[in-house]
Amino acid sequence: MPDDWKRRIDRLHENLVKLDDPAAWVTEADAVEASYRYPDLLVRGPVFGLAAQNTGGPGAPPGTAAHPWRDGGENGTWRLLRPVASGTPQEARDSLNSFLWFRAKDETGDPRVRRRLLDAVGVLENEPVNEVEVLGCRYRVVRADGFARRGEEGIEPPRPTDPDPGNDVWEGGRRRRWPEVGLVIDPDREEGLMAGAMKLGLRSFTYSGTLYPDQVRRDSELAVEHYPEIALLPVGFSLAELADGRWTPRGALLPSPHDARRALFDGMNEFWPVMYRFDAADRAAHALAAAEFRAAGRADEAQVGDTLYRVCRIERAIRCGPDGPETPRASDLDSWGPMKLHPTMDDDGTLHYEEE
């Protein structure tokens, strides 16, 4: 780490004593220690979610009352409607498609309101749009960059101060609770000294190097110009794999350390043997590692042969501009396009399955 950054972190550490909240002090101290142990940021790639802004018209969802986004701004606040965890823009668009369709099905008896919702669904079924406005509310697909920290010990695992709700269920269904749902996207939110340093450091971040195509680099530079502010999201968690001396991401983004532990356990015990057609020896090795991992309780690593699996923490940052959070970039890739997801619905709510 350059000496200049060491001096800055030392100054931030000295300022911790000014905090009145003991829990916040411990969290800040934990973040400072992590910055020494895991000084490098690795780009995990973009993730996508949904945000909503009340424009003041009739029919807007409750809890999203408009007020200025910034001093002198004309736009209301943007509130997260769905987790920023989708791997592609179209996955988030499909989530919006379903949200509006089920709202038309279950939340209104007024044919005129239902028709307006279904018209927006029709747009999403046919066009890869990143924003629709309906019933006094703007809905937007938003983009965030994900980062993992790395040091001499490898990818950073969960910190002791990271929230990890109880009820550590290992079997059966479990509803995941994303702490960001309902959160206002606000670059000016006070989130602590180290978070402030993180936001400051990311303001000028761009994708660089020959690893990235030209269009990706250009879009990244344009984003710095048009979306100069940074809003941080609650930390997420995922899996990383160390094999042949190289760390690679493995698995989806999840809201808590235990959700990631559960994904690792289920992967080793159930899914990976089928997906990768393990032979009997590999199945047995992964099953044994899964059992030992579960028995350890809140462990963050599992070893199978020469491969190490680790639960890791993922930090996410949304760029914001005068009109709110950044939408997907032209260079963000999709695996599929818009499509019809649900049965045709009449204005009176009748469903037509035979037309599918």
Short mmCIF file of N, CA, C and O in Angstrom, two decimals, residues 119-167:
data_model
loop_
_atom_site.label_atom_id
_atom_site.label_comp_id
_atom_site.label_asym_id
_atom_site.label_seq_id
_atom_site.Cartn_x
_atom_site.Cartn_y
_atom_site.Cartn_z
N ASP A 119 -49.85 -2.47 -19.88
CA ASP A 119 -49.17 -1.80 -21.00
C ASP A 119 -47.66 -1.71 -20.74
O ASP A 119 -46.85 -1.90 -21.65
N ALA A 120 -47.29 -1.42 -19.48
CA ALA A 120 -45.87 -1.38 -19.13
C ALA A 120 -45.25 -2.77 -19.24
O ALA A 120 -44.12 -2.93 -19.71
N VAL A 121 -46.00 -3.80 -18.83
CA VAL A 121 -45.53 -5.17 -18.98
C VAL A 121 -45.30 -5.49 -20.46
O VAL A 121 -44.31 -6.12 -20.83
N GLY A 122 -46.22 -5.03 -21.31
CA GLY A 122 -46.08 -5.27 -22.74
C GLY A 122 -44.80 -4.68 -23.30
O GLY A 122 -44.14 -5.28 -24.17
N VAL A 123 -44.43 -3.51 -22.83
CA VAL A 123 -43.18 -2.90 -23.26
C VAL A 123 -41.99 -3.77 -22.85
O VAL A 123 -41.09 -4.05 -23.64
N LEU A 124 -42.01 -4.23 -21.61
CA LEU A 124 -40.91 -5.03 -21.09
C LEU A 124 -40.83 -6.40 -21.76
O LEU A 124 -39.76 -7.01 -21.80
N GLU A 125 -41.96 -6.90 -22.28
CA GLU A 125 -41.94 -8.17 -22.99
C GLU A 125 -41.30 -8.08 -24.36
O GLU A 125 -40.87 -9.10 -24.92
N ASN A 126 -41.20 -6.85 -24.90
CA ASN A 126 -40.76 -6.70 -26.29
C ASN A 126 -39.52 -5.85 -26.48
O ASN A 126 -38.89 -5.92 -27.54
N GLU A 127 -39.16 -5.04 -25.48
CA GLU A 127 -38.03 -4.12 -25.65
C GLU A 127 -37.10 -4.21 -24.45
O GLU A 127 -37.57 -4.31 -23.30
N PRO A 128 -35.78 -4.14 -24.66
CA PRO A 128 -34.83 -4.17 -23.54
C PRO A 128 -34.67 -2.79 -22.89
O PRO A 128 -33.59 -2.21 -22.84
N VAL A 129 -35.78 -2.25 -22.39
CA VAL A 129 -35.76 -0.91 -21.80
C VAL A 129 -35.26 -0.98 -20.36
O VAL A 129 -35.45 -1.99 -19.67
N ASN A 130 -34.64 0.10 -19.90
CA ASN A 130 -34.13 0.15 -18.54
C ASN A 130 -34.97 1.01 -17.62
O ASN A 130 -34.65 1.15 -16.44
N GLU A 131 -36.06 1.58 -18.15
CA GLU A 131 -36.93 2.40 -17.31
C GLU A 131 -38.32 2.44 -17.90
O GLU A 131 -38.49 2.54 -19.13
N VAL A 132 -39.32 2.34 -17.03
CA VAL A 132 -40.72 2.57 -17.43
C VAL A 132 -41.35 3.44 -16.36
O VAL A 132 -40.96 3.40 -15.19
N GLU A 133 -42.33 4.22 -16.77
CA GLU A 133 -43.08 5.05 -15.81
C GLU A 133 -44.54 4.67 -15.90
O GLU A 133 -45.13 4.64 -16.99
N VAL A 134 -45.15 4.40 -14.75
CA VAL A 134 -46.54 3.99 -14.73
C VAL A 134 -47.14 4.34 -13.37
O VAL A 134 -46.49 4.17 -12.33
N LEU A 135 -48.34 4.89 -13.38
CA LEU A 135 -49.09 5.19 -12.16
C LEU A 135 -48.28 6.04 -11.18
O LEU A 135 -48.23 5.76 -9.98
N GLY A 136 -47.66 7.07 -11.68
CA GLY A 136 -46.96 8.01 -10.81
C GLY A 136 -45.65 7.51 -10.25
O GLY A 136 -45.15 8.05 -9.25
N CYS A 137 -45.05 6.49 -10.89
CA CYS A 137 -43.80 5.94 -10.37
C CYS A 137 -42.88 5.57 -11.53
O CYS A 137 -43.32 4.98 -12.53
N ARG A 138 -41.63 5.98 -11.43
CA ARG A 138 -40.60 5.56 -12.38
C ARG A 138 -39.90 4.33 -11.82
O ARG A 138 -39.48 4.32 -10.66
N TYR A 139 -39.79 3.32 -12.65
CA TYR A 139 -39.07 2.10 -12.28
C TYR A 139 -37.83 2.01 -13.15
O TYR A 139 -37.91 2.13 -14.38
N ARG A 140 -36.70 1.77 -12.52
CA ARG A 140 -35.44 1.80 -13.26
C ARG A 140 -34.58 0.58 -12.91
O ARG A 140 -34.46 0.21 -11.73
N VAL A 141 -33.99 -0.02 -13.93
CA VAL A 141 -32.94 -1.02 -13.72
C VAL A 141 -31.66 -0.27 -13.39
O VAL A 141 -31.24 0.63 -14.14
N VAL A 142 -31.06 -0.60 -12.25
CA VAL A 142 -29.87 0.10 -11.80
C VAL A 142 -28.68 -0.85 -11.81
O VAL A 142 -28.82 -2.06 -11.68
N ARG A 143 -27.51 -0.25 -11.94
CA ARG A 143 -26.26 -1.00 -12.08
C ARG A 143 -25.33 -0.68 -10.92
O ARG A 143 -25.21 0.48 -10.50
N ALA A 144 -24.64 -1.68 -10.42
CA ALA A 144 -23.60 -1.48 -9.40
C ALA A 144 -22.37 -2.28 -9.79
O ALA A 144 -22.47 -3.30 -10.49
N ASP A 145 -21.22 -1.84 -9.35
CA ASP A 145 -19.99 -2.61 -9.48
C ASP A 145 -19.73 -3.36 -8.19
O ASP A 145 -19.93 -2.82 -7.09
N GLY A 146 -19.29 -4.61 -8.32
CA GLY A 146 -18.95 -5.41 -7.16
C GLY A 146 -17.44 -5.55 -7.02
O GLY A 146 -16.73 -5.68 -8.03
N PHE A 147 -16.96 -5.51 -5.78
CA PHE A 147 -15.53 -5.61 -5.50
C PHE A 147 -15.29 -6.59 -4.36
O PHE A 147 -16.05 -6.63 -3.39
N ALA A 148 -14.22 -7.35 -4.48
CA ALA A 148 -13.73 -8.16 -3.36
C ALA A 148 -12.37 -7.62 -2.97
O ALA A 148 -11.63 -7.07 -3.80
N ARG A 149 -12.01 -7.78 -1.70
CA ARG A 149 -10.69 -7.34 -1.24
C ARG A 149 -9.75 -8.55 -1.18
O ARG A 149 -10.17 -9.66 -0.85
N ARG A 150 -8.47 -8.28 -1.47
CA ARG A 150 -7.47 -9.35 -1.47
C ARG A 150 -6.19 -8.89 -0.80
O ARG A 150 -5.80 -7.72 -0.92
N GLY A 151 -5.56 -9.80 -0.11
CA GLY A 151 -4.27 -9.54 0.52
C GLY A 151 -3.41 -10.78 0.44
O GLY A 151 -3.68 -11.71 -0.33
N GLU A 152 -2.36 -10.83 1.26
CA GLU A 152 -1.48 -11.98 1.24
C GLU A 152 -2.20 -13.26 1.64
O GLU A 152 -1.78 -14.36 1.27
N GLU A 153 -3.29 -13.13 2.41
CA GLU A 153 -4.05 -14.30 2.85
C GLU A 153 -5.13 -14.70 1.84
O GLU A 153 -5.89 -15.64 2.08
N GLY A 154 -5.19 -14.00 0.71
CA GLY A 154 -6.18 -14.31 -0.31
C GLY A 154 -7.37 -13.38 -0.26
O GLY A 154 -7.27 -12.22 0.17
N ILE A 155 -8.53 -13.86 -0.69
CA ILE A 155 -9.75 -13.07 -0.74
C ILE A 155 -10.29 -12.88 0.69
O ILE A 155 -10.28 -13.81 1.50
N GLU A 156 -10.77 -11.68 0.97
CA GLU A 156 -11.27 -11.39 2.32
C GLU A 156 -12.54 -12.17 2.63
O GLU A 156 -13.52 -12.11 1.88
N PRO A 157 -12.57 -12.89 3.77
CA PRO A 157 -13.79 -13.56 4.22
C PRO A 157 -14.68 -12.58 4.99
O PRO A 157 -14.32 -11.41 5.17
N PRO A 158 -15.84 -13.01 5.47
CA PRO A 158 -16.68 -12.14 6.30
C PRO A 158 -15.91 -11.62 7.51
O PRO A 158 -15.06 -12.31 8.08
N ARG A 159 -16.24 -10.40 7.90
CA ARG A 159 -15.63 -9.80 9.09
C ARG A 159 -16.47 -10.15 10.33
O ARG A 159 -17.68 -10.39 10.20
N PRO A 160 -15.87 -10.12 11.49
CA PRO A 160 -16.64 -10.39 12.71
C PRO A 160 -17.82 -9.44 12.90
O PRO A 160 -18.83 -9.81 13.52
N THR A 161 -17.70 -8.22 12.38
CA THR A 161 -18.76 -7.23 12.56
C THR A 161 -19.79 -7.24 11.44
O THR A 161 -20.73 -6.44 11.46
N ASP A 162 -19.64 -8.10 10.44
CA ASP A 162 -20.66 -8.18 9.38
C ASP A 162 -21.94 -8.79 9.93
O ASP A 162 -21.90 -9.83 10.61
N PRO A 163 -23.09 -8.17 9.66
CA PRO A 163 -24.35 -8.73 10.16
C PRO A 163 -24.57 -10.14 9.63
O PRO A 163 -24.38 -10.40 8.44
N ASP A 164 -24.96 -11.05 10.51
CA ASP A 164 -25.25 -12.42 10.12
C ASP A 164 -26.44 -12.89 10.95
O ASP A 164 -26.26 -13.40 12.06
N PRO A 165 -27.67 -12.70 10.44
CA PRO A 165 -28.86 -13.02 11.22
C PRO A 165 -28.84 -14.45 11.73
O PRO A 165 -28.22 -15.34 11.14
N GLY A 166 -29.54 -14.68 12.84
CA GLY A 166 -29.61 -16.01 13.43
C GLY A 166 -30.42 -16.97 12.58
O GLY A 166 -30.68 -16.73 11.40
N ASN A 167 -30.84 -18.07 13.19
CA ASN A 167 -31.60 -19.10 12.48
C ASN A 167 -30.78 -19.67 11.33
O ASN A 167 -31.18 -19.64 10.17
#
